[in-house]
Amino acid sequence: EDCVFRNNTVMGGSSYNGGGAYASSSTIANCRFMENNAYNGGGLWATESSVSNCLVSGNMARNQGGGVFANYNCQLTGCEIIGNSAGYGGGIFSSNNYLNTGNTFNHCKLSNNSASNGGGMYGSYVNVQNCLVSNNTATSNGGGLTLNATSLLKNTTIVRNLSGEDGSGVYGGNN
């Protein structure tokens, strides 16, 4: 709680996830993840964790989840995910780990993130409610959001996102 994770880089080895932090079955609150770098989860890699009121900004993942890689059964509430980049899910990459146990995002702000696919978020089996998704970009699909499988999008504002191909606001895949 109340921590700052800044300018960390995971170089490789047996694990290359979570530039700022790698969390499993954790509660994270009021933290800042800034300018971190990893292969997956540039700022934070989390599974079965609760993350609230955190700032995730300026992080980069070489593969998935520039800001956050939410593996499965994660809840993010009141977080700001701003200015992160990755190949998939510039702000957030939400994985269900093939268990169909999704992740929940409530009252979050996803802005100014960039990726090849899913500038703001790339996810499957996600529940996105009461969020703001704005000014994100994708060179391919889903400037704001790329949502695959069964996902819920409710009371969420999606505005001023850009994609190079399909779904500037939301792209729904067929996986």
mmCIF file with all atom_site columns, C-alpha atoms in Angstrom:
data_model
loop_
_atom_site.group_PDB
_atom_site.id
_atom_site.type_symbol
_atom_site.label_atom_id
_atom_site.label_alt_id
_atom_site.label_comp_id
_atom_site.label_asym_id
_atom_site.label_entity_id
_atom_site.label_seq_id
_atom_site.pdbx_PDB_ins_code
_atom_site.Cartn_x
_atom_site.Cartn_y
_atom_site.Cartn_z
_atom_site.occupancy
_atom_site.B_iso_or_equiv
_atom_site.pdbx_formal_charge
_atom_site.auth_seq_id
_atom_site.auth_comp_id
_atom_site.auth_asym_id
_atom_site.auth_atom_id
_atom_site.pdbx_PDB_model_num
ATOM 1   C CA . GLU A 1 1   ? 0.000   0.000   0.000   1.00 0.00 ? 1   GLU A CA 1
ATOM 2   C CA . ASP A 1 2   ? 1.133   3.563   -0.820  1.00 0.00 ? 2   ASP A CA 1
ATOM 3   C CA . CYS A 1 3   ? 4.231   2.454   -2.777  1.00 0.00 ? 3   CYS A CA 1
ATOM 4   C CA . VAL A 1 4   ? 6.042   3.801   -5.833  1.00 0.00 ? 4   VAL A CA 1
ATOM 5   C CA . PHE A 1 5   ? 7.553   1.453   -8.437  1.00 0.00 ? 5   PHE A CA 1
ATOM 6   C CA . ARG A 1 6   ? 9.653   3.453   -10.908 1.00 0.00 ? 6   ARG A CA 1
ATOM 7   C CA . ASN A 1 7   ? 12.290  2.821   -13.620 1.00 0.00 ? 7   ASN A CA 1
ATOM 8   C CA . ASN A 1 8   ? 12.532  -0.948  -13.199 1.00 0.00 ? 8   ASN A CA 1
ATOM 9   C CA . THR A 1 9   ? 13.311  -3.350  -16.051 1.00 0.00 ? 9   THR A CA 1
ATOM 10  C CA . VAL A 1 10  ? 12.922  -7.112  -16.209 1.00 0.00 ? 10  VAL A CA 1
ATOM 11  C CA . MET A 1 11  ? 15.616  -8.376  -18.569 1.00 0.00 ? 11  MET A CA 1
ATOM 12  C CA . GLY A 1 12  ? 14.694  -12.040 -19.016 1.00 0.00 ? 12  GLY A CA 1
ATOM 13  C CA . GLY A 1 13  ? 15.780  -15.251 -17.414 1.00 0.00 ? 13  GLY A CA 1
ATOM 14  C CA . SER A 1 14  ? 13.194  -17.720 -16.167 1.00 0.00 ? 14  SER A CA 1
ATOM 15  C CA . SER A 1 15  ? 10.614  -14.975 -15.580 1.00 0.00 ? 15  SER A CA 1
ATOM 16  C CA . TYR A 1 16  ? 10.153  -11.810 -17.544 1.00 0.00 ? 16  TYR A CA 1
ATOM 17  C CA . ASN A 1 17  ? 6.832   -10.503 -16.254 1.00 0.00 ? 17  ASN A CA 1
ATOM 18  C CA . GLY A 1 18  ? 6.017   -7.474  -14.126 1.00 0.00 ? 18  GLY A CA 1
ATOM 19  C CA . GLY A 1 19  ? 8.480   -4.631  -14.628 1.00 0.00 ? 19  GLY A CA 1
ATOM 20  C CA . GLY A 1 20  ? 7.254   -2.736  -11.565 1.00 0.00 ? 20  GLY A CA 1
ATOM 21  C CA . ALA A 1 21  ? 5.763   -5.642  -9.619  1.00 0.00 ? 21  ALA A CA 1
ATOM 22  C CA . TYR A 1 22  ? 4.650   -9.273  -9.977  1.00 0.00 ? 22  TYR A CA 1
ATOM 23  C CA . ALA A 1 23  ? 1.613   -9.917  -7.772  1.00 0.00 ? 23  ALA A CA 1
ATOM 24  C CA . SER A 1 24  ? -0.242  -13.146 -6.990  1.00 0.00 ? 24  SER A CA 1
ATOM 25  C CA . SER A 1 25  ? -3.197  -13.264 -4.573  1.00 0.00 ? 25  SER A CA 1
ATOM 26  C CA . SER A 1 26  ? -2.368  -9.731  -3.481  1.00 0.00 ? 26  SER A CA 1
ATOM 27  C CA . THR A 1 27  ? -4.101  -6.529  -2.461  1.00 0.00 ? 27  THR A CA 1
ATOM 28  C CA . ILE A 1 28  ? -2.519  -3.410  -3.946  1.00 0.00 ? 28  ILE A CA 1
ATOM 29  C CA . ALA A 1 29  ? -3.803  0.074   -3.090  1.00 0.00 ? 29  ALA A CA 1
ATOM 30  C CA . ASN A 1 30  ? -2.757  3.678   -3.680  1.00 0.00 ? 30  ASN A CA 1
ATOM 31  C CA . CYS A 1 31  ? 0.446   2.772   -5.534  1.00 0.00 ? 31  CYS A CA 1
ATOM 32  C CA . ARG A 1 32  ? 2.177   4.290   -8.556  1.00 0.00 ? 32  ARG A CA 1
ATOM 33  C CA . PHE A 1 33  ? 3.760   2.203   -11.315 1.00 0.00 ? 33  PHE A CA 1
ATOM 34  C CA . MET A 1 34  ? 5.744   4.523   -13.579 1.00 0.00 ? 34  MET A CA 1
ATOM 35  C CA . GLU A 1 35  ? 8.308   4.070   -16.369 1.00 0.00 ? 35  GLU A CA 1
ATOM 36  C CA . ASN A 1 36  ? 8.837   0.333   -15.878 1.00 0.00 ? 36  ASN A CA 1
ATOM 37  C CA . ASN A 1 37  ? 9.611   -2.197  -18.613 1.00 0.00 ? 37  ASN A CA 1
ATOM 38  C CA . ALA A 1 38  ? 9.072   -5.942  -19.070 1.00 0.00 ? 38  ALA A CA 1
ATOM 39  C CA . TYR A 1 39  ? 8.156   -8.519  -21.691 1.00 0.00 ? 39  TYR A CA 1
ATOM 40  C CA . ASN A 1 40  ? 4.600   -8.806  -20.243 1.00 0.00 ? 40  ASN A CA 1
ATOM 41  C CA . GLY A 1 41  ? 3.072   -6.404  -17.736 1.00 0.00 ? 41  GLY A CA 1
ATOM 42  C CA . GLY A 1 42  ? 5.379   -3.424  -18.032 1.00 0.00 ? 42  GLY A CA 1
ATOM 43  C CA . GLY A 1 43  ? 4.022   -1.770  -14.878 1.00 0.00 ? 43  GLY A CA 1
ATOM 44  C CA . LEU A 1 44  ? 2.302   -4.654  -13.112 1.00 0.00 ? 44  LEU A CA 1
ATOM 45  C CA . TRP A 1 45  ? 1.672   -8.374  -13.725 1.00 0.00 ? 45  TRP A CA 1
ATOM 46  C CA . ALA A 1 46  ? -1.155  -9.618  -11.495 1.00 0.00 ? 46  ALA A CA 1
ATOM 47  C CA . THR A 1 47  ? -3.169  -12.789 -10.949 1.00 0.00 ? 47  THR A CA 1
ATOM 48  C CA . GLU A 1 48  ? -5.992  -13.316 -8.439  1.00 0.00 ? 48  GLU A CA 1
ATOM 49  C CA . SER A 1 49  ? -5.371  -9.822  -7.063  1.00 0.00 ? 49  SER A CA 1
ATOM 50  C CA . SER A 1 50  ? -7.259  -6.671  -6.113  1.00 0.00 ? 50  SER A CA 1
ATOM 51  C CA . VAL A 1 51  ? -5.796  -3.366  -7.323  1.00 0.00 ? 51  VAL A CA 1
ATOM 52  C CA . SER A 1 52  ? -7.381  -0.067  -6.277  1.00 0.00 ? 52  SER A CA 1
ATOM 53  C CA . ASN A 1 53  ? -6.725  3.647   -6.686  1.00 0.00 ? 53  ASN A CA 1
ATOM 54  C CA . CYS A 1 54  ? -3.399  3.173   -8.459  1.00 0.00 ? 54  CYS A CA 1
ATOM 55  C CA . LEU A 1 55  ? -1.683  5.234   -11.156 1.00 0.00 ? 55  LEU A CA 1
ATOM 56  C CA . VAL A 1 56  ? -0.054  3.174   -13.918 1.00 0.00 ? 56  VAL A CA 1
ATOM 57  C CA . SER A 1 57  ? 1.776   5.512   -16.287 1.00 0.00 ? 57  SER A CA 1
ATOM 58  C CA . GLY A 1 58  ? 4.547   5.507   -18.893 1.00 0.00 ? 58  GLY A CA 1
ATOM 59  C CA . ASN A 1 59  ? 5.257   1.765   -18.757 1.00 0.00 ? 59  ASN A CA 1
ATOM 60  C CA . MET A 1 60  ? 6.158   -0.485  -21.681 1.00 0.00 ? 60  MET A CA 1
ATOM 61  C CA . ALA A 1 61  ? 5.788   -4.195  -22.406 1.00 0.00 ? 61  ALA A CA 1
ATOM 62  C CA . ARG A 1 62  ? 7.510   -5.736  -25.384 1.00 0.00 ? 62  ARG A CA 1
ATOM 63  C CA . ASN A 1 63  ? 4.611   -8.188  -25.776 1.00 0.00 ? 63  ASN A CA 1
ATOM 64  C CA . GLN A 1 64  ? 1.390   -7.819  -23.731 1.00 0.00 ? 64  GLN A CA 1
ATOM 65  C CA . GLY A 1 65  ? 0.054   -5.358  -21.170 1.00 0.00 ? 65  GLY A CA 1
ATOM 66  C CA . GLY A 1 66  ? 2.095   -2.176  -21.288 1.00 0.00 ? 66  GLY A CA 1
ATOM 67  C CA . GLY A 1 67  ? 0.557   -0.906  -18.055 1.00 0.00 ? 67  GLY A CA 1
ATOM 68  C CA . VAL A 1 68  ? -1.036  -4.005  -16.530 1.00 0.00 ? 68  VAL A CA 1
ATOM 69  C CA . PHE A 1 69  ? -1.164  -7.697  -17.403 1.00 0.00 ? 69  PHE A CA 1
ATOM 70  C CA . ALA A 1 70  ? -4.193  -9.012  -15.494 1.00 0.00 ? 70  ALA A CA 1
ATOM 71  C CA . ASN A 1 71  ? -3.871  -12.795 -15.684 1.00 0.00 ? 71  ASN A CA 1
ATOM 72  C CA . TYR A 1 72  ? -7.181  -14.011 -14.195 1.00 0.00 ? 72  TYR A CA 1
ATOM 73  C CA . ASN A 1 73  ? -9.591  -13.262 -11.363 1.00 0.00 ? 73  ASN A CA 1
ATOM 74  C CA . CYS A 1 74  ? -8.328  -9.698  -10.899 1.00 0.00 ? 74  CYS A CA 1
ATOM 75  C CA . GLN A 1 75  ? -10.304 -6.620  -9.888  1.00 0.00 ? 75  GLN A CA 1
ATOM 76  C CA . LEU A 1 76  ? -9.069  -3.135  -10.784 1.00 0.00 ? 76  LEU A CA 1
ATOM 77  C CA . THR A 1 77  ? -11.062 -0.286  -9.222  1.00 0.00 ? 77  THR A CA 1
ATOM 78  C CA . GLY A 1 78  ? -10.488 3.463   -9.483  1.00 0.00 ? 78  GLY A CA 1
ATOM 79  C CA . CYS A 1 79  ? -7.190  3.093   -11.338 1.00 0.00 ? 79  CYS A CA 1
ATOM 80  C CA . GLU A 1 80  ? -5.710  5.459   -13.931 1.00 0.00 ? 80  GLU A CA 1
ATOM 81  C CA . ILE A 1 81  ? -3.919  3.653   -16.759 1.00 0.00 ? 81  ILE A CA 1
ATOM 82  C CA . ILE A 1 82  ? -2.241  6.409   -18.784 1.00 0.00 ? 82  ILE A CA 1
ATOM 83  C CA . GLY A 1 83  ? 0.408   6.591   -21.521 1.00 0.00 ? 83  GLY A CA 1
ATOM 84  C CA . ASN A 1 84  ? 1.537   2.952   -21.621 1.00 0.00 ? 84  ASN A CA 1
ATOM 85  C CA . SER A 1 85  ? 2.497   0.881   -24.690 1.00 0.00 ? 85  SER A CA 1
ATOM 86  C CA . ALA A 1 86  ? 2.710   -2.766  -25.799 1.00 0.00 ? 86  ALA A CA 1
ATOM 87  C CA . GLY A 1 87  ? 2.149   -5.042  -28.770 1.00 0.00 ? 87  GLY A CA 1
ATOM 88  C CA . TYR A 1 88  ? -1.231  -6.171  -27.376 1.00 0.00 ? 88  TYR A CA 1
ATOM 89  C CA . GLY A 1 89  ? -3.113  -4.158  -24.765 1.00 0.00 ? 89  GLY A CA 1
ATOM 90  C CA . GLY A 1 90  ? -1.205  -0.902  -24.456 1.00 0.00 ? 90  GLY A CA 1
ATOM 91  C CA . GLY A 1 91  ? -2.946  -0.019  -21.194 1.00 0.00 ? 91  GLY A CA 1
ATOM 92  C CA . ILE A 1 92  ? -4.184  -3.427  -20.064 1.00 0.00 ? 92  ILE A CA 1
ATOM 93  C CA . PHE A 1 93  ? -3.926  -6.975  -21.340 1.00 0.00 ? 93  PHE A CA 1
ATOM 94  C CA . SER A 1 94  ? -6.599  -9.070  -19.668 1.00 0.00 ? 94  SER A CA 1
ATOM 95  C CA . SER A 1 95  ? -6.139  -12.820 -19.941 1.00 0.00 ? 95  SER A CA 1
ATOM 96  C CA . ASN A 1 96  ? -8.540  -15.469 -18.747 1.00 0.00 ? 96  ASN A CA 1
ATOM 97  C CA . ASN A 1 97  ? -5.870  -18.172 -18.721 1.00 0.00 ? 97  ASN A CA 1
ATOM 98  C CA . TYR A 1 98  ? -8.393  -20.450 -20.492 1.00 0.00 ? 98  TYR A CA 1
ATOM 99  C CA . LEU A 1 99  ? -10.365 -20.820 -17.254 1.00 0.00 ? 99  LEU A CA 1
ATOM 100 C CA . ASN A 1 100 ? -13.197 -18.467 -18.255 1.00 0.00 ? 100 ASN A CA 1
ATOM 101 C CA . THR A 1 101 ? -12.709 -16.626 -14.967 1.00 0.00 ? 101 THR A CA 1
ATOM 102 C CA . GLY A 1 102 ? -12.614 -13.048 -16.107 1.00 0.00 ? 102 GLY A CA 1
ATOM 103 C CA . ASN A 1 103 ? -11.271 -9.831  -14.721 1.00 0.00 ? 103 ASN A CA 1
ATOM 104 C CA . THR A 1 104 ? -13.312 -6.830  -13.561 1.00 0.00 ? 104 THR A CA 1
ATOM 105 C CA . PHE A 1 105 ? -12.480 -3.180  -14.250 1.00 0.00 ? 105 PHE A CA 1
ATOM 106 C CA . ASN A 1 106 ? -14.627 -0.585  -12.494 1.00 0.00 ? 106 ASN A CA 1
ATOM 107 C CA . HIS A 1 107 ? -14.323 3.214   -12.386 1.00 0.00 ? 107 HIS A CA 1
ATOM 108 C CA . CYS A 1 108 ? -10.999 3.119   -14.249 1.00 0.00 ? 108 CYS A CA 1
ATOM 109 C CA . LYS A 1 109 ? -9.569  5.628   -16.713 1.00 0.00 ? 109 LYS A CA 1
ATOM 110 C CA . LEU A 1 110 ? -7.667  4.283   -19.741 1.00 0.00 ? 110 LEU A CA 1
ATOM 111 C CA . SER A 1 111 ? -6.124  7.156   -21.707 1.00 0.00 ? 111 SER A CA 1
ATOM 112 C CA . ASN A 1 112 ? -3.305  7.818   -24.164 1.00 0.00 ? 112 ASN A CA 1
ATOM 113 C CA . ASN A 1 113 ? -2.168  4.201   -24.371 1.00 0.00 ? 113 ASN A CA 1
ATOM 114 C CA . SER A 1 114 ? -0.930  2.593   -27.602 1.00 0.00 ? 114 SER A CA 1
ATOM 115 C CA . ALA A 1 115 ? -0.545  -0.894  -29.079 1.00 0.00 ? 115 ALA A CA 1
ATOM 116 C CA . SER A 1 116 ? -0.774  -2.845  -32.307 1.00 0.00 ? 116 SER A CA 1
ATOM 117 C CA . ASN A 1 117 ? -4.092  -4.294  -31.074 1.00 0.00 ? 117 ASN A CA 1
ATOM 118 C CA . GLY A 1 118 ? -6.201  -2.951  -28.201 1.00 0.00 ? 118 GLY A CA 1
ATOM 119 C CA . GLY A 1 119 ? -4.705  0.456   -27.487 1.00 0.00 ? 119 GLY A CA 1
ATOM 120 C CA . GLY A 1 120 ? -6.552  0.892   -24.191 1.00 0.00 ? 120 GLY A CA 1
ATOM 121 C CA . MET A 1 121 ? -7.263  -2.767  -23.459 1.00 0.00 ? 121 MET A CA 1
ATOM 122 C CA . TYR A 1 122 ? -7.055  -6.178  -25.093 1.00 0.00 ? 122 TYR A CA 1
ATOM 123 C CA . GLY A 1 123 ? -9.125  -8.729  -23.244 1.00 0.00 ? 123 GLY A CA 1
ATOM 124 C CA . SER A 1 124 ? -11.261 -11.849 -23.049 1.00 0.00 ? 124 SER A CA 1
ATOM 125 C CA . TYR A 1 125 ? -14.000 -12.567 -20.505 1.00 0.00 ? 125 TYR A CA 1
ATOM 126 C CA . VAL A 1 126 ? -13.786 -9.045  -19.075 1.00 0.00 ? 126 VAL A CA 1
ATOM 127 C CA . ASN A 1 127 ? -16.302 -6.969  -17.158 1.00 0.00 ? 127 ASN A CA 1
ATOM 128 C CA . VAL A 1 128 ? -15.742 -3.254  -17.871 1.00 0.00 ? 128 VAL A CA 1
ATOM 129 C CA . GLN A 1 129 ? -18.069 -0.894  -15.992 1.00 0.00 ? 129 GLN A CA 1
ATOM 130 C CA . ASN A 1 130 ? -18.186 2.843   -15.295 1.00 0.00 ? 130 ASN A CA 1
ATOM 131 C CA . CYS A 1 131 ? -14.864 3.453   -17.051 1.00 0.00 ? 131 CYS A CA 1
ATOM 132 C CA . LEU A 1 132 ? -13.525 6.179   -19.338 1.00 0.00 ? 132 LEU A CA 1
ATOM 133 C CA . VAL A 1 133 ? -11.638 4.965   -22.423 1.00 0.00 ? 133 VAL A CA 1
ATOM 134 C CA . SER A 1 134 ? -10.182 7.935   -24.334 1.00 0.00 ? 134 SER A CA 1
ATOM 135 C CA . ASN A 1 135 ? -7.393  8.979   -26.696 1.00 0.00 ? 135 ASN A CA 1
ATOM 136 C CA . ASN A 1 136 ? -5.921  5.500   -27.119 1.00 0.00 ? 136 ASN A CA 1
ATOM 137 C CA . THR A 1 137 ? -4.437  4.260   -30.412 1.00 0.00 ? 137 THR A CA 1
ATOM 138 C CA . ALA A 1 138 ? -3.911  0.938   -32.161 1.00 0.00 ? 138 ALA A CA 1
ATOM 139 C CA . THR A 1 139 ? -2.041  0.519   -35.427 1.00 0.00 ? 139 THR A CA 1
ATOM 140 C CA . SER A 1 140 ? -4.304  -2.446  -36.249 1.00 0.00 ? 140 SER A CA 1
ATOM 141 C CA . ASN A 1 141 ? -7.638  -3.113  -34.454 1.00 0.00 ? 141 ASN A CA 1
ATOM 142 C CA . GLY A 1 142 ? -9.354  -1.706  -31.379 1.00 0.00 ? 142 GLY A CA 1
ATOM 143 C CA . GLY A 1 143 ? -8.057  1.779   -30.706 1.00 0.00 ? 143 GLY A CA 1
ATOM 144 C CA . GLY A 1 144 ? -9.951  1.893   -27.414 1.00 0.00 ? 144 GLY A CA 1
ATOM 145 C CA . LEU A 1 145 ? -10.754 -1.743  -26.670 1.00 0.00 ? 145 LEU A CA 1
ATOM 146 C CA . THR A 1 146 ? -10.324 -5.144  -28.302 1.00 0.00 ? 146 THR A CA 1
ATOM 147 C CA . LEU A 1 147 ? -12.727 -7.557  -26.618 1.00 0.00 ? 147 LEU A CA 1
ATOM 148 C CA . ASN A 1 148 ? -12.749 -11.276 -27.418 1.00 0.00 ? 148 ASN A CA 1
ATOM 149 C CA . ALA A 1 149 ? -14.982 -14.088 -26.131 1.00 0.00 ? 149 ALA A CA 1
ATOM 150 C CA . THR A 1 150 ? -17.825 -13.142 -23.784 1.00 0.00 ? 150 THR A CA 1
ATOM 151 C CA . SER A 1 151 ? -17.309 -9.691  -22.277 1.00 0.00 ? 151 SER A CA 1
ATOM 152 C CA . LEU A 1 152 ? -19.520 -7.095  -20.568 1.00 0.00 ? 152 LEU A CA 1
ATOM 153 C CA . LEU A 1 153 ? -19.241 -3.386  -21.337 1.00 0.00 ? 153 LEU A CA 1
ATOM 154 C CA . LYS A 1 154 ? -21.576 -1.214  -19.217 1.00 0.00 ? 154 LYS A CA 1
ATOM 155 C CA . ASN A 1 155 ? -21.891 2.517   -18.387 1.00 0.00 ? 155 ASN A CA 1
ATOM 156 C CA . THR A 1 156 ? -18.528 3.198   -20.015 1.00 0.00 ? 156 THR A CA 1
ATOM 157 C CA . THR A 1 157 ? -17.587 6.274   -22.062 1.00 0.00 ? 157 THR A CA 1
ATOM 158 C CA . ILE A 1 158 ? -15.486 5.540   -25.153 1.00 0.00 ? 158 ILE A CA 1
ATOM 159 C CA . VAL A 1 159 ? -14.304 8.662   -26.968 1.00 0.00 ? 159 VAL A CA 1
ATOM 160 C CA . ARG A 1 160 ? -11.530 9.932   -29.311 1.00 0.00 ? 160 ARG A CA 1
ATOM 161 C CA . ASN A 1 161 ? -9.755  6.601   -29.869 1.00 0.00 ? 161 ASN A CA 1
ATOM 162 C CA . LEU A 1 162 ? -8.020  5.745   -33.152 1.00 0.00 ? 162 LEU A CA 1
ATOM 163 C CA . SER A 1 163 ? -7.233  2.522   -35.000 1.00 0.00 ? 163 SER A CA 1
ATOM 164 C CA . GLY A 1 164 ? -5.379  1.848   -38.238 1.00 0.00 ? 164 GLY A CA 1
ATOM 165 C CA . GLU A 1 165 ? -7.887  -0.802  -39.335 1.00 0.00 ? 165 GLU A CA 1
ATOM 166 C CA . ASP A 1 166 ? -11.159 -1.760  -37.593 1.00 0.00 ? 166 ASP A CA 1
ATOM 167 C CA . GLY A 1 167 ? -12.949 -0.617  -34.446 1.00 0.00 ? 167 GLY A CA 1
ATOM 168 C CA . SER A 1 168 ? -11.535 2.729   -33.421 1.00 0.00 ? 168 SER A CA 1
ATOM 169 C CA . GLY A 1 169 ? -13.674 2.639   -30.260 1.00 0.00 ? 169 GLY A CA 1
ATOM 170 C CA . VAL A 1 170 ? -14.276 -1.090  -29.763 1.00 0.00 ? 170 VAL A CA 1
ATOM 171 C CA . TYR A 1 171 ? -13.252 -4.102  -31.826 1.00 0.00 ? 171 TYR A CA 1
ATOM 172 C CA . GLY A 1 172 ? -14.958 -7.395  -31.045 1.00 0.00 ? 172 GLY A CA 1
ATOM 173 C CA . GLY A 1 173 ? -12.906 -10.375 -32.098 1.00 0.00 ? 173 GLY A CA 1
ATOM 174 C CA . ASN A 1 174 ? -14.256 -13.804 -32.918 1.00 0.00 ? 174 ASN A CA 1
ATOM 175 C CA . ASN A 1 175 ? -12.155 -15.904 -30.572 1.00 0.00 ? 175 ASN A CA 1
#
